CSV table of C-alpha atoms and ligand atoms in Angstrom, one decimal:
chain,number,residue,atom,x,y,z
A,1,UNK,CA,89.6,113.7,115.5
A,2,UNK,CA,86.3,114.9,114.3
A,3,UNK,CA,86.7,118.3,112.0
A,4,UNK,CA,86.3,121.7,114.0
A,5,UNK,CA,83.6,124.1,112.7
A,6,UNK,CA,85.6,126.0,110.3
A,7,UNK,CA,87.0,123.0,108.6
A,8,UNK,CA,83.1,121.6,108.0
A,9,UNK,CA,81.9,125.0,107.0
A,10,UNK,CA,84.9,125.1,104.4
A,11,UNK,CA,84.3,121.6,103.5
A,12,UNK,CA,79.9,121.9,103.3
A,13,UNK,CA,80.8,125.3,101.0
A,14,UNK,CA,82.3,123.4,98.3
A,15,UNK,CA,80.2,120.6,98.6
A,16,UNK,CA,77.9,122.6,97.7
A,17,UNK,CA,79.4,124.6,94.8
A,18,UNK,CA,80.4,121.5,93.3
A,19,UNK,CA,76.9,120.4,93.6
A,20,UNK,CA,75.3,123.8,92.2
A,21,UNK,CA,77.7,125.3,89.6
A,22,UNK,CA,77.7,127.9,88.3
A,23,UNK,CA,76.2,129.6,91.4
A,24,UNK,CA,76.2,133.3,92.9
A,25,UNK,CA,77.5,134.2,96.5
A,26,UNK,CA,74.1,135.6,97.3
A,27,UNK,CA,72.7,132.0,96.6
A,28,UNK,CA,74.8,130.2,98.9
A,29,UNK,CA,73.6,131.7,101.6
A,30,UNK,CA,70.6,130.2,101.2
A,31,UNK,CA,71.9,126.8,99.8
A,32,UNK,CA,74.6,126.6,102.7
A,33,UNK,CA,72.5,127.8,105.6
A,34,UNK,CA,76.1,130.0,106.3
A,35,UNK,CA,76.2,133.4,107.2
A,36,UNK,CA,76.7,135.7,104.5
A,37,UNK,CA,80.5,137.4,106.5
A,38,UNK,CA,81.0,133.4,106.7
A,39,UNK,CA,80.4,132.9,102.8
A,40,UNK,CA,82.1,135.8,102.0
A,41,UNK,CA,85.5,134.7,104.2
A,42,UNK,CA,85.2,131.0,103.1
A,43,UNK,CA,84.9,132.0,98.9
A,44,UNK,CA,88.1,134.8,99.5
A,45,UNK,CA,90.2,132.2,100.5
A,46,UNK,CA,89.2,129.4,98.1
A,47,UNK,CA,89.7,132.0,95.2
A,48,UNK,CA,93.0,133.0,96.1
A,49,UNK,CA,93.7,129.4,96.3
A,50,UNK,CA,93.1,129.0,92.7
A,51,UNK,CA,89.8,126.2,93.7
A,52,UNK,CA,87.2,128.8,92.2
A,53,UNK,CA,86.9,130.5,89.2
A,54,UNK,CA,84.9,133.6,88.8
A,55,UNK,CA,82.5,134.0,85.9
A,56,UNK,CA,79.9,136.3,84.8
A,57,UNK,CA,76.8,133.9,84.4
A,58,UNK,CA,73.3,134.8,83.3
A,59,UNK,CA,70.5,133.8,85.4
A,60,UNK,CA,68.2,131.2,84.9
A,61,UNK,CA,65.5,133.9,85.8
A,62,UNK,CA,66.6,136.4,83.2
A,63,UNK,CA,67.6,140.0,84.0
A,64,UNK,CA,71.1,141.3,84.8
A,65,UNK,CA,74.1,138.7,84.7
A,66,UNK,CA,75.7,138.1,87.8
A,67,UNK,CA,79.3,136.7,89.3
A,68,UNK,CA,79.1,133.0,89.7
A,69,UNK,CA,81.5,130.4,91.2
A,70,UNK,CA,83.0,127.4,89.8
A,71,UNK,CA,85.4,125.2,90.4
A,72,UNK,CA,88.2,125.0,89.0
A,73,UNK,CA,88.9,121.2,88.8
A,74,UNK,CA,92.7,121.6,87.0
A,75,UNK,CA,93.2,123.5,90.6
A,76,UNK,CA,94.7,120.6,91.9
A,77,UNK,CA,95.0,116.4,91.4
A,78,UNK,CA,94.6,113.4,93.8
A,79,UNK,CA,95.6,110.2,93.9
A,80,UNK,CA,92.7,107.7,95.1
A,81,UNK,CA,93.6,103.8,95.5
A,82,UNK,CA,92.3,100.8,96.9
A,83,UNK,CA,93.6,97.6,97.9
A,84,UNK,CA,91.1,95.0,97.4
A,85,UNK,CA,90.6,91.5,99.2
A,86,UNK,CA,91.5,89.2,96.5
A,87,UNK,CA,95.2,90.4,95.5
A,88,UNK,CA,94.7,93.6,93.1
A,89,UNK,CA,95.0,97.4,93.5
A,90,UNK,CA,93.0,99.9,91.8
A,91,UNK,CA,94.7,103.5,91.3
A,92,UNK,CA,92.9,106.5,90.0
A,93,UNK,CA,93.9,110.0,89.0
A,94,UNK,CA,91.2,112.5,89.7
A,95,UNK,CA,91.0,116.5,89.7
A,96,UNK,CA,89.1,118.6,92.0
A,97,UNK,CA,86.1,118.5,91.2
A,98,UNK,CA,86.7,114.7,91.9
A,99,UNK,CA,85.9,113.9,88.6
A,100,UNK,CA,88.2,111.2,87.5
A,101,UNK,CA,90.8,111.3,84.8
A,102,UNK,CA,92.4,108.1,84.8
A,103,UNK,CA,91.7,104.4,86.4
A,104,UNK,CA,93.9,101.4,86.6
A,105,UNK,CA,94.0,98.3,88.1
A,106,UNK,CA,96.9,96.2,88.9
A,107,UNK,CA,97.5,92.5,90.5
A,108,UNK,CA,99.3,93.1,94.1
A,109,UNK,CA,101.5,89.8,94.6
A,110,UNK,CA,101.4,88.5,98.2
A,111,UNK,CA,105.1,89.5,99.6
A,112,UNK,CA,106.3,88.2,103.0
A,113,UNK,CA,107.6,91.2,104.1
A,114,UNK,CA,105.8,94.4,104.5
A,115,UNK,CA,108.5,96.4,103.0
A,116,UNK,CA,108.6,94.3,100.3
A,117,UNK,CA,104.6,94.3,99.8
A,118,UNK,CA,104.6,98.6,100.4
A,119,UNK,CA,107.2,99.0,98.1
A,120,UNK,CA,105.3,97.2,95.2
A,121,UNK,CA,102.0,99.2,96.2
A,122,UNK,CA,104.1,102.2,95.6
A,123,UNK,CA,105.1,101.3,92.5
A,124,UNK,CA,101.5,100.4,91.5
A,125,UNK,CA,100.3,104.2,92.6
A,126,UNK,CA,103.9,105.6,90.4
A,127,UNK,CA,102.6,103.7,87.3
A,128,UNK,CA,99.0,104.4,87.9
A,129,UNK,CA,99.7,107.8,87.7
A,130,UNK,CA,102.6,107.5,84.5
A,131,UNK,CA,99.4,106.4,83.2
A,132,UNK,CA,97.3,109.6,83.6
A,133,UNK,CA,97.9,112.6,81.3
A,134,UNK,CA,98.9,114.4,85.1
A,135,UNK,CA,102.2,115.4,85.8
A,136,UNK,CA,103.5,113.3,89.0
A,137,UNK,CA,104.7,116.7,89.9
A,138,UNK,CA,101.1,118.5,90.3
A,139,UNK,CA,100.0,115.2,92.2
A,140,UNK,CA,98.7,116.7,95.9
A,141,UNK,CA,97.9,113.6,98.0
A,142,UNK,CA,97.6,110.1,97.9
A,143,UNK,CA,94.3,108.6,99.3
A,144,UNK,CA,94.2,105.2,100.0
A,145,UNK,CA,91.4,102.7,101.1
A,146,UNK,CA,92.7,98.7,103.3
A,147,UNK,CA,90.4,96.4,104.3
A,148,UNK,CA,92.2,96.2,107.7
A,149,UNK,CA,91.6,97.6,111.1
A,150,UNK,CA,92.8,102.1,110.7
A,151,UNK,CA,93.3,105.0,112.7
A,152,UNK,CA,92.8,107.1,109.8
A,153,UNK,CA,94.2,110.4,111.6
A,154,UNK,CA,97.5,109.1,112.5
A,155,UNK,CA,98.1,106.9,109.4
A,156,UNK,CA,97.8,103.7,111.4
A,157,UNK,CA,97.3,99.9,110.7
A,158,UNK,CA,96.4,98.6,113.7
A,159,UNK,CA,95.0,95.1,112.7
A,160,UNK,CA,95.9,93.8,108.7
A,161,UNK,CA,95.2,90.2,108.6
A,162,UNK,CA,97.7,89.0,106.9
A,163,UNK,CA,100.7,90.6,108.8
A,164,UNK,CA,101.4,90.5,112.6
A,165,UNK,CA,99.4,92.2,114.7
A,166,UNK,CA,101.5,94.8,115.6
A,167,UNK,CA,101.0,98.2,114.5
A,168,UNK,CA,102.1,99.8,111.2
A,169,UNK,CA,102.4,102.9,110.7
A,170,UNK,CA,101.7,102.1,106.6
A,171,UNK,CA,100.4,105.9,105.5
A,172,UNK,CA,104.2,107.4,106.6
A,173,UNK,CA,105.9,103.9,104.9
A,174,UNK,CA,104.2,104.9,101.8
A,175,UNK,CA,104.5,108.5,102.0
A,176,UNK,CA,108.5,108.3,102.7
A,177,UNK,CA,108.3,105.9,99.2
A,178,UNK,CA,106.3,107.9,97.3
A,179,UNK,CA,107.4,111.4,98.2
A,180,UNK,CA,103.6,112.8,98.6
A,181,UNK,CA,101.1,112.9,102.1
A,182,UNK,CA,99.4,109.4,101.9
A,183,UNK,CA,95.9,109.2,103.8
A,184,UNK,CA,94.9,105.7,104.7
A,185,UNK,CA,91.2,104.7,105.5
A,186,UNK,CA,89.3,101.7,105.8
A,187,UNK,CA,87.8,100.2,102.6
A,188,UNK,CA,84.3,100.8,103.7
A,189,UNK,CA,84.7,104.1,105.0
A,190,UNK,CA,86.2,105.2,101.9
A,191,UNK,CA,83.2,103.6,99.8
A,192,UNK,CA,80.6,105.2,101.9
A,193,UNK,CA,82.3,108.2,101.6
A,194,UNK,CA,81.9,107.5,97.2
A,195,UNK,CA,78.2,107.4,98.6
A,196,UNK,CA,78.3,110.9,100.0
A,197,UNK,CA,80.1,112.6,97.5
A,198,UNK,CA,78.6,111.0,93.9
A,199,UNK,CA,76.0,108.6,94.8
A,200,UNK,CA,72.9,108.9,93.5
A,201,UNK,CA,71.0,110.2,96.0
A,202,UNK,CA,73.4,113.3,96.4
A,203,UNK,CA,75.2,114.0,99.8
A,204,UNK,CA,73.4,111.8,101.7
A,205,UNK,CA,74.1,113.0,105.3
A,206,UNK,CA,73.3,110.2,107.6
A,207,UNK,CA,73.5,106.0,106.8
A,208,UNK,CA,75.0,103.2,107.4
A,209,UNK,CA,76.6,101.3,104.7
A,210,UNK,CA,77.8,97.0,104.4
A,211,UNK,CA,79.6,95.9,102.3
A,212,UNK,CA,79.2,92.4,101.7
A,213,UNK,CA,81.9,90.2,99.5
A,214,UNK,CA,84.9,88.0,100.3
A,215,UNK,CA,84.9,89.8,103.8
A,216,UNK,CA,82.7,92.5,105.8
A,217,UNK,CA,83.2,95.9,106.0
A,218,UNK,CA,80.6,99.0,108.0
A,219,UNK,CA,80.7,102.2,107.7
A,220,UNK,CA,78.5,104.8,109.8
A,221,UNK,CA,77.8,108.4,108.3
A,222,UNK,CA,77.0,110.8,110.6
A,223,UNK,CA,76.1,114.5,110.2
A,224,UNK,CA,77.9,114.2,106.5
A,225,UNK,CA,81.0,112.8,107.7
A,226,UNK,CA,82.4,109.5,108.3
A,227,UNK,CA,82.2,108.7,112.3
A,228,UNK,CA,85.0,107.4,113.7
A,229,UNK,CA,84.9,105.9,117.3
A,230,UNK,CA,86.8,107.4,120.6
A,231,UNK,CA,90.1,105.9,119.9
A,232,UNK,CA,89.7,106.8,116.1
A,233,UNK,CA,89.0,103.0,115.1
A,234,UNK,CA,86.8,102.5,112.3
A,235,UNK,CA,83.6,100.4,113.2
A,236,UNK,CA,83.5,96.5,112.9
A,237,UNK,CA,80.1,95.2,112.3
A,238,UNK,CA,81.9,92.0,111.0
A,239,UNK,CA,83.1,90.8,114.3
A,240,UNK,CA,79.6,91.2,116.0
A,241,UNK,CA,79.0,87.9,117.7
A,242,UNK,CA,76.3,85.9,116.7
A,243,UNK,CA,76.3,82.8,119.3
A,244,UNK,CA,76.7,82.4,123.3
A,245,UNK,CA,78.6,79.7,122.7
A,246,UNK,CA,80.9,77.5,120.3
A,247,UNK,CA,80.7,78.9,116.5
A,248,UNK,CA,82.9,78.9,113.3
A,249,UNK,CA,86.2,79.9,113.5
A,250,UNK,CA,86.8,83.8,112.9
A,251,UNK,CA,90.0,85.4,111.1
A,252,UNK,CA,90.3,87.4,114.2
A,253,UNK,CA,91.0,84.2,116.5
A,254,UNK,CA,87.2,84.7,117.9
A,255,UNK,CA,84.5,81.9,117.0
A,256,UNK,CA,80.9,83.0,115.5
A,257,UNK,CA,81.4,86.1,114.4
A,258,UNK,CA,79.2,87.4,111.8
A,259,UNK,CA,81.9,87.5,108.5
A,260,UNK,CA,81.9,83.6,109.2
A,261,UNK,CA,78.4,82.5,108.7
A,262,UNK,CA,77.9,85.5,105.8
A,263,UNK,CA,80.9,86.2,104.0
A,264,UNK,CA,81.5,84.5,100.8
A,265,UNK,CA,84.5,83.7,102.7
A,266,UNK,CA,82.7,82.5,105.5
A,267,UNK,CA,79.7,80.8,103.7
A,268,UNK,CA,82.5,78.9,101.3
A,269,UNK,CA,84.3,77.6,104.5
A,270,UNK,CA,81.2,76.2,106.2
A,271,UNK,CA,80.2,74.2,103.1
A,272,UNK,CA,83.6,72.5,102.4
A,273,UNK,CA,83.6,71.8,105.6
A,274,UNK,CA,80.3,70.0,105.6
A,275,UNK,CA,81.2,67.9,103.0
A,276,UNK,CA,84.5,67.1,104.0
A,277,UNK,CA,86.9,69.0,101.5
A,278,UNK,CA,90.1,70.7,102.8
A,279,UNK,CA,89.8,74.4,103.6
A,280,UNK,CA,89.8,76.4,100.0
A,281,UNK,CA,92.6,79.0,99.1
A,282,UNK,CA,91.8,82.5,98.6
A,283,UNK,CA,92.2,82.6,94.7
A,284,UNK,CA,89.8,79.8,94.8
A,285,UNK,CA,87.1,81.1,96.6
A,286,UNK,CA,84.9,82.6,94.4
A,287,UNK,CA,84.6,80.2,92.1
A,288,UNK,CA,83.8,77.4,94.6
A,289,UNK,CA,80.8,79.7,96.0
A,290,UNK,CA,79.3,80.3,92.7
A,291,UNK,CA,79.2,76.1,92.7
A,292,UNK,CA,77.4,76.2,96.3
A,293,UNK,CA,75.1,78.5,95.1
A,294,UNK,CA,74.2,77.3,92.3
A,295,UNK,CA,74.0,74.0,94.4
A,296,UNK,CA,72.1,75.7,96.5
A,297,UNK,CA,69.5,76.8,94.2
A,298,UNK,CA,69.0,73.8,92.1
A,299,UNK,CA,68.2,71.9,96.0
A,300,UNK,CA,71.1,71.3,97.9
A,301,UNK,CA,69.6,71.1,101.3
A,302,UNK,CA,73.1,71.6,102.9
A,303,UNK,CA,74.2,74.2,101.4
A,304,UNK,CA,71.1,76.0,101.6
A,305,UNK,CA,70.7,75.3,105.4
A,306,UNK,CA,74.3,77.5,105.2
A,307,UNK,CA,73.0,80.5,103.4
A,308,UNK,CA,69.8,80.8,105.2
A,309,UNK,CA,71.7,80.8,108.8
A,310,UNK,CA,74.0,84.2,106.8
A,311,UNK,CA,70.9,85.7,105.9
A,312,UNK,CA,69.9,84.6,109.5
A,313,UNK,CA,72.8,86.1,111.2
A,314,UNK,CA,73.1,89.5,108.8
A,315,UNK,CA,69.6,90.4,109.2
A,316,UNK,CA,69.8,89.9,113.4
A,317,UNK,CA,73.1,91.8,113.1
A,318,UNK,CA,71.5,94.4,111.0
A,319,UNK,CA,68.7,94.4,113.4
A,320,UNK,CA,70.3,95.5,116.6
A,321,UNK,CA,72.7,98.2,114.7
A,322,UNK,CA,69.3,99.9,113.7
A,323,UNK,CA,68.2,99.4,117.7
A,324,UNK,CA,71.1,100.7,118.6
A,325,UNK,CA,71.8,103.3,116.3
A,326,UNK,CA,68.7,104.7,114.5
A,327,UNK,CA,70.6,105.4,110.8
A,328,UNK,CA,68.7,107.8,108.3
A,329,UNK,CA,69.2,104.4,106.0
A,330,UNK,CA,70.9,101.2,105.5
A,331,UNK,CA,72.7,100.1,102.5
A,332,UNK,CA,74.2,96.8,101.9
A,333,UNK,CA,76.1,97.0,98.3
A,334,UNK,CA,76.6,93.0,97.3
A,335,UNK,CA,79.1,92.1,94.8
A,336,UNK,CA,77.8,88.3,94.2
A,337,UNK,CA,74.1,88.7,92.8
A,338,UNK,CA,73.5,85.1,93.9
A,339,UNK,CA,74.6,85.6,97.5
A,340,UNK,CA,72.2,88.2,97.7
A,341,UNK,CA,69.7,86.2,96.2
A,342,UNK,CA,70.2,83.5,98.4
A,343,UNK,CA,70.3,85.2,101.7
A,344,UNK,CA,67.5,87.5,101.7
A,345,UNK,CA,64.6,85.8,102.3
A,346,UNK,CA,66.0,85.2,105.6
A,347,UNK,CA,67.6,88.2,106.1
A,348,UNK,CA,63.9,89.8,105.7
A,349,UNK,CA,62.6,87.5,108.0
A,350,UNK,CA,65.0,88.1,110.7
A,351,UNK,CA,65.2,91.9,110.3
A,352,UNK,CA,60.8,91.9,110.3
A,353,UNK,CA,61.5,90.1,113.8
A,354,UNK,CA,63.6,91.9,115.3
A,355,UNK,CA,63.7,95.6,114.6
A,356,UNK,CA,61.7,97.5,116.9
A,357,UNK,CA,58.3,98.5,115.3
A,358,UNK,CA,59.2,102.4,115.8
A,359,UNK,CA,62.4,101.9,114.1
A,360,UNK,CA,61.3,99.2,111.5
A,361,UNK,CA,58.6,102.2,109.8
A,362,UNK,CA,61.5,104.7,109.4
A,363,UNK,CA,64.4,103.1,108.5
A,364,UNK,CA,64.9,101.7,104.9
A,365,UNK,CA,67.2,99.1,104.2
A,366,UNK,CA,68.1,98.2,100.9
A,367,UNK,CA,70.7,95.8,98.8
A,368,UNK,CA,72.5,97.3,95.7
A,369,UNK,CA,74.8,96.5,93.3
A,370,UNK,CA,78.3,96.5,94.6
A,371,UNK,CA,80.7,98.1,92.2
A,372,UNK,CA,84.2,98.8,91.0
A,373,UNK,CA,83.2,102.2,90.0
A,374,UNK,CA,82.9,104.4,93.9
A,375,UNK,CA,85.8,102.5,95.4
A,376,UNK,CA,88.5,105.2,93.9
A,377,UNK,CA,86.6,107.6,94.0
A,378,UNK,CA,86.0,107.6,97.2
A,379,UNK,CA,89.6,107.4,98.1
A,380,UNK,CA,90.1,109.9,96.0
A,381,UNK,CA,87.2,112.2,97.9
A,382,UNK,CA,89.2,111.7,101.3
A,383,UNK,CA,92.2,113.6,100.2
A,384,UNK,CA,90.5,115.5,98.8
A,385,UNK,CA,88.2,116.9,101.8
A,386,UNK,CA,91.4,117.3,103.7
A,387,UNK,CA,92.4,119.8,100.6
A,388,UNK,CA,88.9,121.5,101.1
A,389,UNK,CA,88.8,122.1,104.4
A,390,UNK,CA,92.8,123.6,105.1
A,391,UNK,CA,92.7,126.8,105.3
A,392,UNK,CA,94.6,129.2,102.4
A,393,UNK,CA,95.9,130.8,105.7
B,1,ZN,ZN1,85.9,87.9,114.1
């Protein structure tokens, strides 16, 4: 369900607070684009809520000193966390400002039962937070980011790989263990929603954002908020098919889609299987690609043939996504420098070919550096919108 106008006009306000700080009602008029009766309502409410402080702030310009806003970021804490793809949980204690206080990262065991596996997540997020100077009792929310298949609004897992496929409804599991609301999200929405909030390029409003590691994940940005589709299903660039016919086997029980010719997972699997070794665990995955791709490099005509047909595939994928959907900007945050390396010269060529010339001058796409440092965050950012835009009543 997207937000209704009142919700994004509370949400925008303290965007841009946070943003400007210390800044004067008068001015946020002008920053916001709000009406003045809007600004006024919005700012009541926040400051009876405890969110903004008011100060008396000279101005930059001289003359008389004015009432500013600021946020108050002990006003409230969150709880961001993220369960990554190769067996660890990161959990992070941040204010409301989203600024964060305290970060931690733990090793998740696989567990055959859900139960069993939730439970120890909770008890991850409980110590994560013992950890932070916060009191568990001033904790507000839990935000947490899956690589699996969400309906963020109701809380649902509708596709996790590693469990049947039913549905689970994981954010009321873990919010009956943990006593505190629990928002779930997909792993890339939540990092392109780090993007939004504290990336460099502040409050980018529309892109579309890859992630590229172990797995796949896509996230679309539209009109400052994370689009989700009809149904509420976040988007799945990974499963895009790439052949008519036969291709490598896909976790999803499909063949050829395009996590398995440009995954590190997918990449690694195609290259043992070329030379005949058995099908490599998940602990030993990255290890064995940085051998391929150093393989690779020093001339290892296989291997190369493998990471030129993902650079191949991502690039054509990448391609139609822009013909389709005409993003401000495309980012593809790589954790493995050398998979980067080693795909892009075909991933250049394929995009050149086949974006549409009107499309190919005004939409940049660019690899980056894909780290640790926005996943939280961005988990913590979606509860904390949710905390933004409810109204004080
Ligand atoms: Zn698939």
């Amino acid at each position: 369900m997207r937000m209704n106008e009142k919700e994004a006009n509370r949400l925008h306000v303290l965007k841009m607070i946070r943003r400007h700080e210390p800044v004067a009602r008068t001015d946020l008029t002008r920053i916001t684009g709000l009406a003045q009766a809007t600004i006024t309502a919005i700012v009541g409410d926040f400051v009876r809520l405890g969110y903004l402080a008011e100060e008396k702030a000279p101005l930059a310009t001289g003359g008389r000193p004015r009432i500013a806003l600021r946020l108050n970021p002990d006003a409230a804490y969150v709880v961001g966390a993220l369960l990554a793809e190769d067996g660890t949980m990161l959990v992070e204690v941040a204010n409301l400002r989203g600024d964060t206080l305290n970060r931690h990262v733990s090793p998740i065991a696989w567990r055959q039962t859900l139960d069993a596996y939730v439970a120890q997540m909770a008890d991850i997020v409980r110590d994560g937070i013992a950890r932070s100077a916060v009191d568990p009792a001033a904790i507000h929310s839990i935000g947490l980011a899956l690589p699996a298949l969400i309906d963020s609004e109701s809380g649902i897992v509708n596709w996790f790989p590693a469990f049947p496929p039913d549905p689970i409804p994981l954010a009321a599991i873990l919010q009956e263990r943990l006593g505190l609301p629990v928002r779930i999200e997909h792993a890339a929405d939540v990092i392109a929603r780090a993007e939004h909030w504290f990336g460099d390029d502040l409050q980018m409003q529309d892109f579309s954002l890859l992630m590229l590691d172990l797995g796949m994940g896509f996230s679309r940005y539209v009109d400052g908020q994370v689009r989700a589709g009809a149904h509420g299903l976040n988007s799945e660039l990974a499963h895009v098919k790439m052949v008519l016919d036969d291709g490598p086997a896909c976790v999803c029980g499909a063949r050829g889609c395009l996590t398995a010719f440009a995954s590190v997972i997918g990449i690694v699997t195609r290259i043992a299987a070329i030379r005949g070794e058995a099908r490599p665990r998940i602990k030993a995955v990255r290890g064995l690609f940085r051998d391929y791709a150093r393989a690779a490099l020093a001339g290892d005509g296989d291997a190369r043939a493998i990471f030129d047909q993902g650079g191949r595939c991502l690039g054509l994928a990448v391609a139609n996504h822009i013909n389709v959907s005409d993003p401000a900007r495309v980012m593809i945050l790589v954790r493995e420098p050398l998979l980067r390396e080693l795909i892009a010269p075909a991933f250049d060529a394929a995009l050149a070919a086949n974006v549409l010339p009107p499309f190919a001058e005004r939409v940049p796409v660019a690899f980056r550096a894909w780290t640790d440092a926005h996943s939280s965050r961005g988990a913590a950012a979606l509860v904390l919108e949710r905390l933004y835009r409810a109204s004080g009543g």
